[in-house]
mmCIF file of C-alpha atoms and ligand atoms in Angstrom:
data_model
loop_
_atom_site.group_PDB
_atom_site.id
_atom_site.type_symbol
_atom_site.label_atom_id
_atom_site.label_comp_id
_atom_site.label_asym_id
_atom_site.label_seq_id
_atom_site.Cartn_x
_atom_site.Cartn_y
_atom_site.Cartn_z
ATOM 1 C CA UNK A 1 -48.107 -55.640 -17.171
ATOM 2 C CA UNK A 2 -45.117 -52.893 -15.478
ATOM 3 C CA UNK A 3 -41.716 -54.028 -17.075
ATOM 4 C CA UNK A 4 -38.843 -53.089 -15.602
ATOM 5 C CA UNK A 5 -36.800 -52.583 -19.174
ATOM 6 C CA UNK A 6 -39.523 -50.872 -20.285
ATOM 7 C CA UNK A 7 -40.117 -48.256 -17.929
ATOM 8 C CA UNK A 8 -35.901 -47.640 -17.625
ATOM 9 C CA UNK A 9 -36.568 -47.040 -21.587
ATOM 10 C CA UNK A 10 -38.865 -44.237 -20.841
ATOM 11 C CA UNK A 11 -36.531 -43.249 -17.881
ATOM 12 C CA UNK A 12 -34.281 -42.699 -20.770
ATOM 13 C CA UNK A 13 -36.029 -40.467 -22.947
ATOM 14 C CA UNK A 14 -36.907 -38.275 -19.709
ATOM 15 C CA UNK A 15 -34.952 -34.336 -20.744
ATOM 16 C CA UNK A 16 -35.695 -32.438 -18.168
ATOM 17 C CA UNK A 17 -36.731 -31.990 -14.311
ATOM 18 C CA UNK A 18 -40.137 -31.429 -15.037
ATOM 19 C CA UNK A 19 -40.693 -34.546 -17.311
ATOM 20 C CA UNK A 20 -38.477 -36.478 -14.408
ATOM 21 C CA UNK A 21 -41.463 -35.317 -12.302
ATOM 22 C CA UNK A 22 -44.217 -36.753 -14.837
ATOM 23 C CA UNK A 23 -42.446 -39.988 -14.787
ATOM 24 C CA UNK A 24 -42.655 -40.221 -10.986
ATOM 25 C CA UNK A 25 -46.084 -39.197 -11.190
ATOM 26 C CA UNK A 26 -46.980 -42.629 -13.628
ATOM 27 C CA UNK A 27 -44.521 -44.918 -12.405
ATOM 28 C CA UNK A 28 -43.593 -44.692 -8.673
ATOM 29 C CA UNK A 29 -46.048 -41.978 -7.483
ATOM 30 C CA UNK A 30 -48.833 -43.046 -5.179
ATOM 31 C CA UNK A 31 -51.602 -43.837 -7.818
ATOM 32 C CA UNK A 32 -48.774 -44.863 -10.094
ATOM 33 C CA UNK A 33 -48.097 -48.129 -12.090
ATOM 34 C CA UNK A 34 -46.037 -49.846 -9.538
ATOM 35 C CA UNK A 35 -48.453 -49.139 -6.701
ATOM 36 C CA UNK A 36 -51.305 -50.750 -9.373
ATOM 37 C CA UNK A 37 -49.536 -53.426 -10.154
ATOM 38 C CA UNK A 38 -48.915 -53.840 -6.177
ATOM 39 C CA UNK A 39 -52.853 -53.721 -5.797
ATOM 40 C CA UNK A 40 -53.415 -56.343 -8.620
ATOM 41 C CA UNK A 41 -51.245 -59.083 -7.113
ATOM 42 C CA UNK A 42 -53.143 -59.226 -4.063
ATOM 43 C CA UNK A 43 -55.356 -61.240 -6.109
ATOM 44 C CA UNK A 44 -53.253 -63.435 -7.450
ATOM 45 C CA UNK A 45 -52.610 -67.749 -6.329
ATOM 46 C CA UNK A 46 -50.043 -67.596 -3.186
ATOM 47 C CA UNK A 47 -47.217 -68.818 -5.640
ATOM 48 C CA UNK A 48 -48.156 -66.575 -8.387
ATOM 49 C CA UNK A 49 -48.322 -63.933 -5.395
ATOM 50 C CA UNK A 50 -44.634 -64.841 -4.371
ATOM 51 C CA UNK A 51 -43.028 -64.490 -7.473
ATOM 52 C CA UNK A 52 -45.180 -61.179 -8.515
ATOM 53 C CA UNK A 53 -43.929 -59.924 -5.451
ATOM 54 C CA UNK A 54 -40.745 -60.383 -5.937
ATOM 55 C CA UNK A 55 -40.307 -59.232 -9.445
ATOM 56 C CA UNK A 56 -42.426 -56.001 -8.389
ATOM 57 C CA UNK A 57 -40.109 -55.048 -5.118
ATOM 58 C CA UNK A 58 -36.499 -55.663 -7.655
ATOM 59 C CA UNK A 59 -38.794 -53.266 -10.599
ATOM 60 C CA UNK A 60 -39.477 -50.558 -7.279
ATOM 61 C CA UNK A 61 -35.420 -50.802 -6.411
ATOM 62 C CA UNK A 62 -34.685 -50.472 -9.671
ATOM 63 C CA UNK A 63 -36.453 -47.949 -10.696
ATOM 64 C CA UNK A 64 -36.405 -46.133 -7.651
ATOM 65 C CA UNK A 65 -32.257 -46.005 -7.539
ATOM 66 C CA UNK A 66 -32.295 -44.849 -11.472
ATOM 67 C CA UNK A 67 -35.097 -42.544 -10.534
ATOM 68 C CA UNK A 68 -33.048 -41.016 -7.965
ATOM 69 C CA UNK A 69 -29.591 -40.667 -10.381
ATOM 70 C CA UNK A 70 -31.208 -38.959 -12.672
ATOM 71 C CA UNK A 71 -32.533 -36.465 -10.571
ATOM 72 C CA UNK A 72 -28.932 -36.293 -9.178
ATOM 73 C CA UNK A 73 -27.813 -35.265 -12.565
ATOM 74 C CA UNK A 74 -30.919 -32.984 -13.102
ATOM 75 C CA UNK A 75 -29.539 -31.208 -9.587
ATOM 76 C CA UNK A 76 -26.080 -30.925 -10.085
ATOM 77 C CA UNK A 77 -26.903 -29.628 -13.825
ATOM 78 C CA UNK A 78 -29.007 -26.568 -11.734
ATOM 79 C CA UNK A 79 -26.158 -26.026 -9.266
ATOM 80 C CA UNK A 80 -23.596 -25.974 -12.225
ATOM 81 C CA UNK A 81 -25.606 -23.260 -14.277
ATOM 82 C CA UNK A 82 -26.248 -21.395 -11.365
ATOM 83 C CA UNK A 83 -22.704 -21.323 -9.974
ATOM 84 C CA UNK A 84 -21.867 -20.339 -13.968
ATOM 85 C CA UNK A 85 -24.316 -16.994 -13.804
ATOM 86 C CA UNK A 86 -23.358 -16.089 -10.141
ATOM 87 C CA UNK A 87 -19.458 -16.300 -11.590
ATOM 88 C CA UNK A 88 -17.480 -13.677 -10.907
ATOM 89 C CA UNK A 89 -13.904 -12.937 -12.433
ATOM 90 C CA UNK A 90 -11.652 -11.852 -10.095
ATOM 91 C CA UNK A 91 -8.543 -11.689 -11.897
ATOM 92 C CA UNK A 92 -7.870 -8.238 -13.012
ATOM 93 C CA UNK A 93 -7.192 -7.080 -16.689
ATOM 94 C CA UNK A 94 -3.498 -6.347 -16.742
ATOM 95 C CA UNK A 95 -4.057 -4.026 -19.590
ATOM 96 C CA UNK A 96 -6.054 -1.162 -18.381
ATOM 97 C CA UNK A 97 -4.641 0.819 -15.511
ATOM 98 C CA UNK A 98 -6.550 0.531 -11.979
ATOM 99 C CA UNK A 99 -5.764 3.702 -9.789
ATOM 100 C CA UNK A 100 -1.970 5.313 -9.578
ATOM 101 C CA UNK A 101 0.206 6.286 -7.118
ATOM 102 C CA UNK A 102 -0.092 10.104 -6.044
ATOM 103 C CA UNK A 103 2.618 12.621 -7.254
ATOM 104 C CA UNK A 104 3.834 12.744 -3.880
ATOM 105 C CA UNK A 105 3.970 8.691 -3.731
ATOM 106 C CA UNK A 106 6.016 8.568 -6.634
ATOM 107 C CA UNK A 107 8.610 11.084 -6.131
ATOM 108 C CA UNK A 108 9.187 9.283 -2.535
ATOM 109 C CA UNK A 109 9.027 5.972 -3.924
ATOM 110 C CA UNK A 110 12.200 7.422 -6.668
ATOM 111 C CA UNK A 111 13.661 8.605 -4.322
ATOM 112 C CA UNK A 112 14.140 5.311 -2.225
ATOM 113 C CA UNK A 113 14.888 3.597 -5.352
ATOM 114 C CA UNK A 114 17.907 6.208 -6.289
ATOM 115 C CA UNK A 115 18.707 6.322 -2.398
ATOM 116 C CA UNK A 116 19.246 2.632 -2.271
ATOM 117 C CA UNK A 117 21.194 2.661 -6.081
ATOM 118 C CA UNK A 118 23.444 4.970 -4.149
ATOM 119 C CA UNK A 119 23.978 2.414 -1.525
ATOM 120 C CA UNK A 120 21.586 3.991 1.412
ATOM 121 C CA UNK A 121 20.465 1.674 3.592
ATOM 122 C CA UNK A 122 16.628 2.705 3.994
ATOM 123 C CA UNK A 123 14.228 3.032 7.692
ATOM 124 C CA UNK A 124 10.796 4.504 7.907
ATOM 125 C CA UNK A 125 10.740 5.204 11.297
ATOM 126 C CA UNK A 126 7.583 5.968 13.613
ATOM 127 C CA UNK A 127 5.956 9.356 13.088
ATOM 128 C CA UNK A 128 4.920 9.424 17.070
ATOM 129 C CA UNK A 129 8.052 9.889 19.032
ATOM 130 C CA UNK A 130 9.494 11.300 22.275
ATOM 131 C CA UNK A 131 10.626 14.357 22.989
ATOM 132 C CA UNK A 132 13.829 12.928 23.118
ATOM 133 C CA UNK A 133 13.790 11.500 19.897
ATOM 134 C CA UNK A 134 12.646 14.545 18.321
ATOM 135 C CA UNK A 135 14.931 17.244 20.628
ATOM 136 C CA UNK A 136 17.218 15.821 22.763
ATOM 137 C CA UNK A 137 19.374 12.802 20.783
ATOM 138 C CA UNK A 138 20.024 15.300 17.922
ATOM 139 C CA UNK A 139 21.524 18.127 20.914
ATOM 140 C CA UNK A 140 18.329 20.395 21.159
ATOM 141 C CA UNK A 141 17.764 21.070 25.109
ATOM 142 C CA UNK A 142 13.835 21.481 25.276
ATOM 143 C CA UNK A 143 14.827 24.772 26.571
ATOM 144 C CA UNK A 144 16.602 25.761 23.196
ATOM 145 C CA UNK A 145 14.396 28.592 21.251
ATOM 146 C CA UNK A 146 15.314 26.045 18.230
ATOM 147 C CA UNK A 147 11.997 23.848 19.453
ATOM 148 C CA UNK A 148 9.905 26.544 18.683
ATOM 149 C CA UNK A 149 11.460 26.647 15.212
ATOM 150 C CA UNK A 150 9.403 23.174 15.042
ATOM 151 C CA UNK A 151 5.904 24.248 16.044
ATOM 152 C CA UNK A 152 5.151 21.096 17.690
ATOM 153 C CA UNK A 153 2.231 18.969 17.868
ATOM 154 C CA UNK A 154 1.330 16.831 21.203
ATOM 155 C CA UNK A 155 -0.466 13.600 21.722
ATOM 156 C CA UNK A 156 -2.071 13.095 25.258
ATOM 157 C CA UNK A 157 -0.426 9.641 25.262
ATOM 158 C CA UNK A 158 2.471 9.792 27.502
ATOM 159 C CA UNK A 159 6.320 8.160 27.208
ATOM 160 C CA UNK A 160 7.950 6.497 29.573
ATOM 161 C CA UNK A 161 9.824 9.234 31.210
ATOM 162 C CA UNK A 162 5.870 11.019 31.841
ATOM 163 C CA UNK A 163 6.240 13.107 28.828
ATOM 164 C CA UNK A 164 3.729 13.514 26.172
ATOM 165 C CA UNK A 165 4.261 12.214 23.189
ATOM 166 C CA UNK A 166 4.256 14.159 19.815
ATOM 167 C CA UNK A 167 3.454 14.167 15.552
ATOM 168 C CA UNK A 168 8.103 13.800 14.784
ATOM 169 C CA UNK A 169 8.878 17.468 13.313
ATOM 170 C CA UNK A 170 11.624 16.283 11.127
ATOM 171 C CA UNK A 171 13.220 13.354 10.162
ATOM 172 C CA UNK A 172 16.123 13.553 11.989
ATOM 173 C CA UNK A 173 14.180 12.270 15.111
ATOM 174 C CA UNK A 174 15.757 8.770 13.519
ATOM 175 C CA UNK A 175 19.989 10.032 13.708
ATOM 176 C CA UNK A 176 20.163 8.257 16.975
ATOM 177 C CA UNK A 177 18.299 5.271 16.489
ATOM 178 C CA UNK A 178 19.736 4.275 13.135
ATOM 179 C CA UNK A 179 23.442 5.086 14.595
ATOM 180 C CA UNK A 180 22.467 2.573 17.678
ATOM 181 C CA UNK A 181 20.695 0.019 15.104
ATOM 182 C CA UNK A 182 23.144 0.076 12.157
ATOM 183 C CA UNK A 183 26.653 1.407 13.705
ATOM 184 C CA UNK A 184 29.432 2.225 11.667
ATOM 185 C CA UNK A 185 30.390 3.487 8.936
ATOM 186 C CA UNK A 186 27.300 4.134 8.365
ATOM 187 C CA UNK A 187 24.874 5.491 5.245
ATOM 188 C CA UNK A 188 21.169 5.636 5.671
ATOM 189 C CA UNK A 189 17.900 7.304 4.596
ATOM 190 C CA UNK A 190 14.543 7.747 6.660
ATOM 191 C CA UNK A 191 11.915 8.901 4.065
ATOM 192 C CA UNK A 192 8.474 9.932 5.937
ATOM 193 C CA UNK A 193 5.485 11.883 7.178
ATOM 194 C CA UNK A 194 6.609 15.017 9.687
ATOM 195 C CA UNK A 195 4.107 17.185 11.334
ATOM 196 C CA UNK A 196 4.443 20.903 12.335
ATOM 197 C CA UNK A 197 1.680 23.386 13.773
ATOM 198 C CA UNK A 198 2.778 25.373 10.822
ATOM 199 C CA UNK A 199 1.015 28.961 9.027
ATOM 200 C CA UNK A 200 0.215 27.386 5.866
ATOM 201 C CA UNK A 201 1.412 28.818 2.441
ATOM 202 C CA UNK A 202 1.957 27.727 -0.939
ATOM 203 C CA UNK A 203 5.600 26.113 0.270
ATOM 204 C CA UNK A 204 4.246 25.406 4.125
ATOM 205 C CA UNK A 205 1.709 22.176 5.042
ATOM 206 C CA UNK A 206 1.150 21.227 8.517
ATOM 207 C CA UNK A 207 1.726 17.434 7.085
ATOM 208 C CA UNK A 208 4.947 17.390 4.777
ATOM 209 C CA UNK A 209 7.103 14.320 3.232
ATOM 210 C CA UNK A 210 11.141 14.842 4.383
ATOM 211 C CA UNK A 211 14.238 12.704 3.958
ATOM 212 C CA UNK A 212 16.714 12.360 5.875
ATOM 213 C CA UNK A 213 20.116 11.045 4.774
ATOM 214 C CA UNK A 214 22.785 10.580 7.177
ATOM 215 C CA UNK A 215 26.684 9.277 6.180
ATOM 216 C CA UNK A 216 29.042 8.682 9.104
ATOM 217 C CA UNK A 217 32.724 7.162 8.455
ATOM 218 C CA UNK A 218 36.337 8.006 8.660
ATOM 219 C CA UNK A 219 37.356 12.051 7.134
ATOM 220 C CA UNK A 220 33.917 12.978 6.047
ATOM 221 C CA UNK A 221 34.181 16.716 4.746
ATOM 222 C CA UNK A 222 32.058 18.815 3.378
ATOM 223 C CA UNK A 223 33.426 18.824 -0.516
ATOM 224 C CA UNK A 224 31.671 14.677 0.031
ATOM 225 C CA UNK A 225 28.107 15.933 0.502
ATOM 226 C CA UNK A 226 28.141 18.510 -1.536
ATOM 227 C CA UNK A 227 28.781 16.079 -4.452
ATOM 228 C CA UNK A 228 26.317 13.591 -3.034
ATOM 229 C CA UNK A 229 23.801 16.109 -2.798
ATOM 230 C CA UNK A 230 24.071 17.465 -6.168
ATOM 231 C CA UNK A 231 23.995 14.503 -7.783
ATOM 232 C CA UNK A 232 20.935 13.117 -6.047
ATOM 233 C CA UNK A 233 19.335 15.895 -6.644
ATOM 234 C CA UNK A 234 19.903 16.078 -9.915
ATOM 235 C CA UNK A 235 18.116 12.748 -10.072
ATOM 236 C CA UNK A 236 15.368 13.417 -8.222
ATOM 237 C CA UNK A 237 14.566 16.357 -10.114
ATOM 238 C CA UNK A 238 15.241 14.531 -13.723
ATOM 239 C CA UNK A 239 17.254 17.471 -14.383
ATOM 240 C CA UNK A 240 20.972 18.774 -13.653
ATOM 241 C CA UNK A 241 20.963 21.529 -11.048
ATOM 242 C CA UNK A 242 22.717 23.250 -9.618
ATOM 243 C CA UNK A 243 23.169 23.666 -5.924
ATOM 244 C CA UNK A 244 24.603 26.534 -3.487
ATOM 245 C CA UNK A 245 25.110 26.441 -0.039
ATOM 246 C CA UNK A 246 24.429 29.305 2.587
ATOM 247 C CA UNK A 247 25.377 28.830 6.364
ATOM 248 C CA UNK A 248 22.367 27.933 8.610
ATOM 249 C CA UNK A 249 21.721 27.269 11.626
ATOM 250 C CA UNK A 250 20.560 23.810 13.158
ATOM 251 C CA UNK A 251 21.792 22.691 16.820
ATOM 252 C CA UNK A 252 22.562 19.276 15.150
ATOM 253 C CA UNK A 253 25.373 20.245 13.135
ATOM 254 C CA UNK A 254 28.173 22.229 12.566
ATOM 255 C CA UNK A 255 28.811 23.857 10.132
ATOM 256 C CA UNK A 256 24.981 23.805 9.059
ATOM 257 C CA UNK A 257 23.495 24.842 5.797
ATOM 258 C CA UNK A 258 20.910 25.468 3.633
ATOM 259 C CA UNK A 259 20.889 23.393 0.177
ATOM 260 C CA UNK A 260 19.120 25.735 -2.638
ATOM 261 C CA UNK A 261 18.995 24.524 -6.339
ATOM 262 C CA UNK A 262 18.767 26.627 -9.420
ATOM 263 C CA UNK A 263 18.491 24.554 -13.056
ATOM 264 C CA UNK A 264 17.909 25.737 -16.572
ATOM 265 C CA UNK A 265 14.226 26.369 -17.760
ATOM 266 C CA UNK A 266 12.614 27.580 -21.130
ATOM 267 C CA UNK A 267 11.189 31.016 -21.112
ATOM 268 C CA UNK A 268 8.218 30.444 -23.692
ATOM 269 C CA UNK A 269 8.190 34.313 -23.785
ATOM 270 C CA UNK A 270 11.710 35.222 -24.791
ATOM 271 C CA UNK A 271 12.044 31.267 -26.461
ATOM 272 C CA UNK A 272 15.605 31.196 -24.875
ATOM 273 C CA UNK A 273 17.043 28.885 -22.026
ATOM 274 C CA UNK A 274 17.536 30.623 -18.953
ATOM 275 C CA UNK A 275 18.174 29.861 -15.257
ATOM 276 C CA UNK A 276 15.765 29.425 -12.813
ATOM 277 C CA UNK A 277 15.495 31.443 -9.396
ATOM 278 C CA UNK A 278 17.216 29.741 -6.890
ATOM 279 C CA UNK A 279 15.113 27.461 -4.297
ATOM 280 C CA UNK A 280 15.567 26.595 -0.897
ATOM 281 C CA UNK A 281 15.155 22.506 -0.413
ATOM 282 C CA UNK A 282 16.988 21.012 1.926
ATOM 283 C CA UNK A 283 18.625 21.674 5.188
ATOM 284 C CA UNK A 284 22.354 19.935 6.426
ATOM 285 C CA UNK A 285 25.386 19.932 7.904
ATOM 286 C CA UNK A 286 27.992 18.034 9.335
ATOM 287 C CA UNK A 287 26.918 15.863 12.387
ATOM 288 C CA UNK A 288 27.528 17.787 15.280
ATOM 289 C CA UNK A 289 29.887 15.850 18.013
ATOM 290 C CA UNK A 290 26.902 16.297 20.380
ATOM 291 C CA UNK A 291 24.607 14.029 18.581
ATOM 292 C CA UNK A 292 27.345 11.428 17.951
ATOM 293 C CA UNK A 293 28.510 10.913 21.438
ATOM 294 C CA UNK A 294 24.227 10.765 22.577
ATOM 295 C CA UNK A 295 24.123 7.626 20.383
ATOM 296 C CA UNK A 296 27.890 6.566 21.800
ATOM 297 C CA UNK A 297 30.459 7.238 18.674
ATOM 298 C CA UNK A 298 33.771 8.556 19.088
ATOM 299 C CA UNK A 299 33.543 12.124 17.822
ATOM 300 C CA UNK A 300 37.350 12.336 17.239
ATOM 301 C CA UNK A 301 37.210 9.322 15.304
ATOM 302 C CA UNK A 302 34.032 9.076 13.141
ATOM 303 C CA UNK A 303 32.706 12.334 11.164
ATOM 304 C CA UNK A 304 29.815 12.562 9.300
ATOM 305 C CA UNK A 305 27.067 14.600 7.405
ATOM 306 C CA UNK A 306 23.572 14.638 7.447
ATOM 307 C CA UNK A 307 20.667 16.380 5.405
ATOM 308 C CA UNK A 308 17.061 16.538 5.890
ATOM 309 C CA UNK A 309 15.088 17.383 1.901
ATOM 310 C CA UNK A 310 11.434 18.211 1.943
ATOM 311 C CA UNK A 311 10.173 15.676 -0.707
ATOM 312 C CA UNK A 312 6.741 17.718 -0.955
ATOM 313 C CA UNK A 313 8.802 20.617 -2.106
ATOM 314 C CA UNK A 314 10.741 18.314 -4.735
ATOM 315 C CA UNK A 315 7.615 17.318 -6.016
ATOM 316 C CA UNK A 316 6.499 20.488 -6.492
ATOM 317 C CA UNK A 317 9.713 21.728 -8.171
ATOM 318 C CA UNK A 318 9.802 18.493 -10.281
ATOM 319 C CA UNK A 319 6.013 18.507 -11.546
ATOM 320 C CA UNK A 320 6.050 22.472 -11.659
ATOM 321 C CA UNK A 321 3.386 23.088 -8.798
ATOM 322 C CA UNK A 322 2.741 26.386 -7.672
ATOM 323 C CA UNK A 323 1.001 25.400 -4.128
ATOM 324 C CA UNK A 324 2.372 22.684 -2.041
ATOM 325 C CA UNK A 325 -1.244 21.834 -0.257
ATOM 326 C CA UNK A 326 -2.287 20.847 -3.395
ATOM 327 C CA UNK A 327 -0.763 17.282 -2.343
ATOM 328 C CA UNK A 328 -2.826 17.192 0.748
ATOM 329 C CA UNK A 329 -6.050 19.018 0.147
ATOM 330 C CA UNK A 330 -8.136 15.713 -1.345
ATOM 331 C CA UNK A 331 -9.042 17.843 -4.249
ATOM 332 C CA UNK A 332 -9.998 14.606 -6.911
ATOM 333 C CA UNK A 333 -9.491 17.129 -10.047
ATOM 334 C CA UNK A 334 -5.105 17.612 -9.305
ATOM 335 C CA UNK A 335 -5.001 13.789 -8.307
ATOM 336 C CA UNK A 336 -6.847 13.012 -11.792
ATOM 337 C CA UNK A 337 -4.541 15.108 -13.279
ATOM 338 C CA UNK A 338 -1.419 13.568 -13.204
ATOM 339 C CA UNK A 339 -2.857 9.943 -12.833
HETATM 340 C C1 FA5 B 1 14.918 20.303 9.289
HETATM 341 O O1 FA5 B 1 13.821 19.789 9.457
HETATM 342 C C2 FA5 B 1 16.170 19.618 9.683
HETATM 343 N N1 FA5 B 1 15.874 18.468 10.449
HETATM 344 C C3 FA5 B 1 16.939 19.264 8.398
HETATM 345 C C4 FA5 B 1 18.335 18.831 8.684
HETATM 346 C C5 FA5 B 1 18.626 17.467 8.770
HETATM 347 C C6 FA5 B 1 19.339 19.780 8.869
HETATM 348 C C7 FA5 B 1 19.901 17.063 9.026
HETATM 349 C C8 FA5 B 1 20.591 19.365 9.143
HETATM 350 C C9 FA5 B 1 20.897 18.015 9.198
HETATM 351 P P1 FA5 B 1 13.981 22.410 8.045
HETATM 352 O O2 FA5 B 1 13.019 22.811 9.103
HETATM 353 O O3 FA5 B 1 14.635 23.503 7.310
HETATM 354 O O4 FA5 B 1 15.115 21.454 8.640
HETATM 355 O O5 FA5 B 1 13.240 21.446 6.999
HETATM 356 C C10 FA5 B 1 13.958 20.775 5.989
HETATM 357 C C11 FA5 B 1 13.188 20.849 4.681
HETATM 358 O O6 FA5 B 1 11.865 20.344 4.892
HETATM 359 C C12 FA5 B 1 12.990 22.259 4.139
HETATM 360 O O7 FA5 B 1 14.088 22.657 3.363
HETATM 361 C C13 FA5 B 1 11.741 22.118 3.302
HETATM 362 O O8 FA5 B 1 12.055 21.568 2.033
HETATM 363 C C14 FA5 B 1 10.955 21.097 4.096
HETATM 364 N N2 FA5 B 1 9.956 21.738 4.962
HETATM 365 C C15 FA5 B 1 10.151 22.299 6.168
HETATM 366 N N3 FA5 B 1 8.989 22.767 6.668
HETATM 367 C C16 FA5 B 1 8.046 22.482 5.759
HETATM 368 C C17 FA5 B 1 6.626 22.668 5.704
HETATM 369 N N4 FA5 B 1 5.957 23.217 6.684
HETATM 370 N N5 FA5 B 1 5.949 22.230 4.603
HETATM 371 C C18 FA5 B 1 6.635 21.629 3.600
HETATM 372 N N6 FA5 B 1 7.955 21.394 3.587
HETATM 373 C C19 FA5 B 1 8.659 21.827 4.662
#
């Protein structure tokens, strides 16, 4: 005769789903004990019917519910071990180096850093702009030769005013902005993409990295850049250089110059220190009053300087690279070697 104690006993013992099944099978499945035992009774007196009954429907709950946790258990067990293979670790290991930043991504992300040491307050800027932006607010009349200096590229988007937009040529398409945004005094950098429909050569891209640094306040002169300049060079570089200054032209300052450096190098030939050649790598000059009373500033009261570097030409000074579309031409085997 079924017992209920007995057949949780051998409920007990069951391991695994597939034994779980068997157990089914015997005990609850259609030609099972229970369904037997159900069969017998019919047999039985009325009252001995009754109670048989009774006793047989508390064994099928019974059973049934611990039936029914186990295979729970069995289930979750699967999910768990499943969910355990299909783990994946997401967490990185903080040990081994995943990708670097580009040559050209560092030096621009040093120079920030030293920029804002120096007390720079720091913009990127958008590198689509209006002619205004790029001409006009720094005092070149779209007439002026000086835009053809800056080989420009156009968008077929339009501005406001109906003019096409254009790829900024040079940083200083930001003078007037960060004049109106920040005010005065005022010291600020703008490192960023510039675009110019250029003749490539080893020291021309069409895509280049500039800077530009502008310092407005009370009796700016000259001798104040040129000690700025040296000494954030000189950082940049990770070497002291020196720096020389020949009169150029730009229509957004006056005087204007060009910045070349010169530091010491080792001649492996001769095994002696000796100075480099000198090297062209920034333009400046002091804000002309144009460009100051565009963005509203009282040119007899305020003075400034600004400078525009090339930071794809630093890079190449710093890391010694001959060819400055090196940075740009995709070519995995310079990446990989300086990652
Ligand atoms: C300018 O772009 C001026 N806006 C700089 C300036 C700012 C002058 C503020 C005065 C006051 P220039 O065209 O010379 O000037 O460019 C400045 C620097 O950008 C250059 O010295 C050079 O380092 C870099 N450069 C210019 N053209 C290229 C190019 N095609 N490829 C790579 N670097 C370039």
């Amino acid at each position: 005769m079924l017992e209920l104690k007995h057949a949780l006993w051998e409920l007990e013992k069951v391991v695994d789903i597939v034994q779980l099944d068997n157990f089914f099978q015997i005990y609850l499945g259609k030609k099972g004990l229970l369904n037997e035992e159900f069969k017998v009774m019919i047999d039985l007196a009325p009252e001995a019917k009754k109670e048989r009954g009774a006793q047989l429907s508390e064994i099928k709950t019974k059973l049934t519910e611990a039936y029914e946790a186990k295979q729970q258990h069995f289930k979750m067990g699967q999910i768990n071990e499943q969910l355990e293979k299909d783990l994946v670790d997401i967490s990185l290991d903080a040990t081994t180096q995943h990708g670097s930043y580009s040559i050209l991504a560092e030096v621009r992300r040093d120079a920030e850093e030293i920029c804002k040491s120096m007390g720079f307050v720091m913009e990127y800027g958008t590198e689509v702009v209006t002619k205004f932006e790029n001409f006009e607010s720094v005092n070149i009349p779209l007439t002026h030769p000086a835009t053809e200096m800056h080989d420009t590229i156009y968008l077929n988007d339009k501005d406001p005013r109906g003019e096409n937009l254009i790829l900024r040529t040079h940083t200083s398409s930001m003078q007037n902005y960060l004049i109106k945004k920040y005010g005065l005094p005022l010291k600020a950098v703008v490192p960023g993409r510039t675009y110019r429909f250029e003749n490539m050569d080893a020291s021309h891209d069409t895509m280049f990295y500039q800077m530009e640094g502008i310092v407005i306040d009370k009796d700016i002169s000259v001798a104040h850049f040129k000690e700025m300049i040296t000494k954030l060079l000189s950082a940049l570089l990770h070497k002291n250089v020196e720096t020389r200054m020949r009169p150029w032209y730009f229509p957004f300052v006056e005087p204007g110059f060009e910045i070349d450096v010169r530091y010491e190098v080792y001649n492996k030939e001769t095994g002696k220190k000796e100075l480099s050649n000198w090297m062209e790598i920034l333009g400046a000059g002091m804000i002309h009053p144009n460009v100051l009373k565009e963005a509203g500033v009282d040119a007899t009261q305020w003075s400034g300087f600004a400078f525009g570097v090339g930071i794809s030409r630093l890079a190449a000074v710093r890391y010694g690279i001959k060819d400055i579309r090196y940075f740009t031409n995709g070519d995995l085997r310079f990446a990989k070697s300086f990652a």
